[in-house]
Short mmCIF file of C-alpha atoms and ligand atoms in Angstrom, two decimals:
data_model
loop_
_atom_site.label_atom_id
_atom_site.label_comp_id
_atom_site.label_asym_id
_atom_site.label_seq_id
_atom_site.Cartn_x
_atom_site.Cartn_y
_atom_site.Cartn_z
CA UNK I 1 139.12 4.12 260.34
CA UNK I 2 142.19 3.76 262.56
CA UNK I 3 144.95 6.34 262.33
CA UNK I 4 148.26 5.83 264.09
CA UNK I 5 149.86 8.98 265.48
CA UNK I 6 153.56 9.01 264.52
CA UNK I 7 156.63 11.21 265.01
CA UNK I 8 155.86 13.04 261.75
CA UNK I 9 152.53 14.34 263.06
CA UNK I 10 151.62 17.62 264.73
CA UNK I 11 148.42 19.05 266.21
CA UNK I 12 147.06 22.47 265.22
CA UNK I 13 144.44 24.01 267.51
CA UNK I 14 142.78 26.90 265.72
CA UNK I 15 141.64 30.12 267.43
CA UNK I 16 140.23 28.77 270.71
CA UNK I 17 139.96 32.32 272.05
CA UNK I 18 137.41 33.88 274.40
CA UNK I 19 135.92 36.17 271.75
CA UNK I 20 135.00 33.10 269.69
CA UNK I 21 133.31 31.42 272.65
CA UNK I 22 129.74 31.99 273.88
CA UNK I 23 129.69 35.40 275.60
CA UNK I 24 132.52 36.70 273.39
CA UNK I 25 132.23 39.38 270.71
CA UNK I 26 132.12 36.96 267.75
CA UNK I 27 130.79 33.79 269.34
CA UNK I 28 130.82 30.42 267.64
CA UNK I 29 127.71 28.63 268.94
CA UNK I 30 128.82 25.92 271.39
CA UNK I 31 132.46 26.79 270.66
CA UNK I 32 133.30 25.95 274.26
CA UNK I 33 131.84 22.44 273.94
CA UNK I 34 134.96 21.18 272.12
CA UNK I 35 137.47 22.25 274.79
CA UNK I 36 137.44 18.93 276.63
CA UNK I 37 137.96 16.78 273.52
CA UNK I 38 140.66 19.18 272.31
CA UNK I 39 142.37 18.66 275.67
CA UNK I 40 142.32 14.91 275.01
CA UNK I 41 143.99 15.39 271.63
CA UNK I 42 146.51 17.76 273.21
CA UNK I 43 147.41 15.18 275.85
CA UNK I 44 147.91 12.48 273.16
CA UNK I 45 150.36 14.69 271.25
CA UNK I 46 152.03 15.95 274.42
CA UNK I 47 152.37 12.37 275.67
CA UNK I 48 154.30 11.48 272.52
CA UNK I 49 156.34 14.69 272.77
CA UNK I 50 154.90 15.89 269.44
CA UNK I 51 154.51 19.61 268.77
CA UNK I 52 151.19 21.35 269.39
CA UNK I 53 150.48 24.63 267.57
CA UNK I 54 147.89 27.09 268.81
CA UNK I 55 146.83 29.68 266.27
CA UNK I 56 145.25 32.88 267.47
CA UNK I 57 143.59 35.85 265.81
CA UNK I 58 145.65 38.79 267.05
CA UNK I 59 144.18 41.92 265.51
CA UNK I 60 145.06 45.59 266.00
CA UNK I 61 142.07 47.74 267.13
CA UNK I 62 141.63 49.20 263.61
CA UNK I 63 141.77 45.89 261.77
CA UNK I 64 140.46 45.73 258.20
CA UNK I 65 138.10 42.83 259.02
CA UNK I 66 136.19 44.96 261.56
CA UNK I 67 132.93 46.77 260.83
CA UNK I 68 133.75 50.44 260.34
CA UNK I 69 137.19 49.56 258.96
CA UNK I 70 136.03 47.87 255.76
CA UNK I 71 135.14 44.45 257.13
CA UNK I 72 132.11 42.45 258.13
CA UNK I 73 132.99 41.30 261.65
CA UNK I 74 132.45 42.94 265.00
CA UNK I 75 135.78 43.80 266.62
CA UNK I 76 137.28 40.58 268.02
CA UNK I 77 140.55 39.21 269.35
CA UNK I 78 142.14 42.62 269.70
CA UNK I 79 145.80 42.26 270.75
CA UNK I 80 146.35 42.14 274.54
CA UNK I 81 142.62 42.20 275.40
CA UNK I 82 140.72 39.67 277.50
CA UNK I 83 138.79 38.46 274.44
CA UNK I 84 142.00 37.52 272.65
CA UNK I 85 143.04 35.13 275.44
CA UNK I 86 142.66 31.40 275.00
CA UNK I 87 139.74 29.63 276.69
CA UNK I 88 140.82 29.30 280.30
CA UNK I 89 140.30 25.50 280.39
CA UNK I 90 142.38 24.80 277.28
CA UNK I 91 145.38 22.76 278.45
CA UNK I 92 148.30 24.48 276.78
CA UNK I 93 151.44 22.35 277.19
CA UNK I 94 154.48 23.93 278.83
CA UNK I 95 156.94 22.36 276.36
CA UNK I 96 156.90 21.80 272.62
CA UNK I 97 153.99 24.17 271.99
CA UNK I 98 153.91 27.18 269.71
CA UNK I 99 151.57 30.17 269.63
CA UNK I 100 150.97 31.39 266.07
CA UNK I 101 149.53 34.93 265.85
CA UNK I 102 147.77 35.92 262.62
CA UNK I 103 145.92 38.94 261.27
CA UNK I 104 148.36 41.14 263.15
CA UNK I 105 148.64 44.03 260.65
CA UNK I 106 145.79 46.52 260.21
CA UNK I 107 145.51 46.06 256.44
CA UNK I 108 145.62 42.29 256.05
CA UNK I 109 143.33 39.55 257.27
CA UNK I 110 144.36 35.93 257.67
CA UNK I 111 141.89 33.10 257.98
CA UNK I 112 144.70 30.58 257.54
CA UNK I 113 147.27 29.93 260.23
CA UNK I 114 149.85 29.75 257.43
CA UNK I 115 149.14 33.26 256.12
CA UNK I 116 151.87 35.69 257.14
CA UNK I 117 153.23 33.36 259.86
CA UNK I 118 156.15 31.00 260.41
CA UNK I 119 153.90 27.96 260.87
CA UNK I 120 155.09 26.24 257.67
CA UNK I 121 158.76 26.72 258.64
CA UNK I 122 158.22 25.36 262.13
CA UNK I 123 156.52 22.26 260.73
CA UNK I 124 159.20 21.67 258.07
CA UNK I 125 162.07 22.17 260.54
CA UNK I 126 160.58 19.37 262.62
CA UNK I 127 160.02 17.00 259.70
CA UNK I 128 156.25 17.11 260.16
CA UNK I 129 154.38 15.58 257.22
CA UNK I 130 150.83 15.48 258.57
CA UNK I 131 148.78 17.83 260.72
CA UNK I 132 145.69 17.11 262.80
CA UNK I 133 143.42 20.15 262.96
CA UNK I 134 140.67 21.17 265.39
CA UNK I 135 139.21 24.41 266.76
CA UNK I 136 137.04 27.24 265.41
CA UNK I 137 135.54 28.28 263.13
CA UNK I 138 135.01 25.26 260.84
CA UNK I 139 133.76 27.50 258.03
CA UNK I 140 136.51 30.16 258.32
CA UNK I 141 139.84 29.67 260.01
CA UNK I 142 139.74 25.88 260.33
CA UNK I 143 138.79 25.50 256.67
CA UNK I 144 141.44 27.94 255.46
CA UNK I 145 144.15 26.47 257.67
CA UNK I 146 143.32 22.96 256.40
CA UNK I 147 143.36 24.09 252.76
CA UNK I 148 146.57 26.03 253.39
CA UNK I 149 148.23 22.90 254.77
CA UNK I 150 147.02 20.76 251.86
CA UNK I 151 148.27 23.30 249.32
CA UNK I 152 151.69 23.23 250.99
CA UNK I 153 151.80 19.45 250.63
CA UNK I 154 150.99 18.38 254.18
CA UNK I 155 148.55 15.55 254.78
CA UNK I 156 145.65 16.74 256.93
CA UNK I 157 143.33 15.03 259.39
CA UNK I 158 140.33 17.18 260.37
CA UNK I 159 139.09 16.30 263.85
CA UNK I 160 135.33 16.31 263.34
CA UNK I 161 134.50 16.05 267.04
CA UNK I 162 136.80 18.99 267.83
CA UNK I 163 135.60 21.68 265.39
CA UNK I 164 132.67 24.13 265.53
CA UNK I 165 131.47 26.60 262.93
CA UNK I 166 129.65 29.93 262.87
CA UNK I 167 127.21 29.06 260.03
CA UNK I 168 126.51 32.65 258.96
CA UNK I 169 124.49 30.83 256.31
CA UNK I 170 122.99 27.54 257.53
CA UNK I 171 125.05 24.63 256.23
CA UNK I 172 128.30 26.59 255.88
CA UNK I 173 130.18 24.25 258.25
CA UNK I 174 128.91 21.13 256.50
CA UNK I 175 129.91 22.57 253.11
CA UNK I 176 133.30 23.56 254.52
CA UNK I 177 133.93 19.97 255.66
CA UNK I 178 132.92 18.69 252.22
CA UNK I 179 135.34 21.04 250.47
CA UNK I 180 138.17 19.99 252.82
CA UNK I 181 137.42 16.33 251.97
CA UNK I 182 137.34 17.09 248.24
CA UNK I 183 140.75 18.74 248.52
CA UNK I 184 142.20 15.65 250.12
CA UNK I 185 141.74 15.98 253.87
CA UNK I 186 140.81 12.95 255.95
CA UNK I 187 138.12 13.28 258.61
CA UNK I 188 138.52 11.48 261.90
CA UNK I 189 137.48 11.59 265.53
CA UNK I 190 139.03 10.69 268.85
CA UNK I 191 138.11 7.00 268.71
CA UNK I 192 139.94 6.66 265.37
CA UNK I 193 143.33 7.59 266.83
CA UNK I 194 145.72 4.96 268.07
CA UNK I 195 148.74 5.93 270.13
C1 VGL A 1 137.61 33.85 262.34
C2 VGL A 1 136.05 35.33 261.57
C3 VGL A 1 136.93 36.38 261.74
C4 VGL A 1 137.97 32.42 262.70
C5 VGL A 1 138.51 34.88 262.52
O1 VGL A 1 138.84 32.23 263.59
O2 VGL A 1 137.39 31.49 262.10
N1 VGL A 1 136.39 34.07 261.85
N2 VGL A 1 138.15 36.13 262.22
ZN1 ZN A 2 139.52 37.70 262.82
#
């Protein structure tokens, strides 16, 4: 299916941080394999001067999602640490890009880029009606960001060649994609986009 990228579209790149990449503290298997296709999407949006949003997990050291602090995850994406940095090959535009930090307070977690952030406002201010979403993890932050966007009334295109999941239980990523579809998201890949 062909999808034309228009001036009401934005790109959201979810949590492409070192701790979520192989070798990081909470690795998504093959998480780094989507960097090059994400860079292609980024250059399409940048080329049309459309906004690109990069969400990041940005946790304090005592975050509630961490083992030992009430959560299930190993410590990851701790503010100002190496593991919280974006993958070094991710091509972050100089202009018209926004970094959205989430999960920044000790007592709240945020799997959605809309939770406790200004992402919705930034999109609305710019007249954005549809978001294209890629990144990690399909079964956590991508899924919740997509559902968050749908619930706020945005149309959503999930970029199936630019997402990777953790699959704590086998099939979690596949089920996550199905639930995004059921809620109204469209699934597309690079070859479907026309500029
Ligand atoms: C995520 C687990 C814990 C994600 C964040 O970015 O999908 N997963 N924190
Ligand atoms: Zn987290």
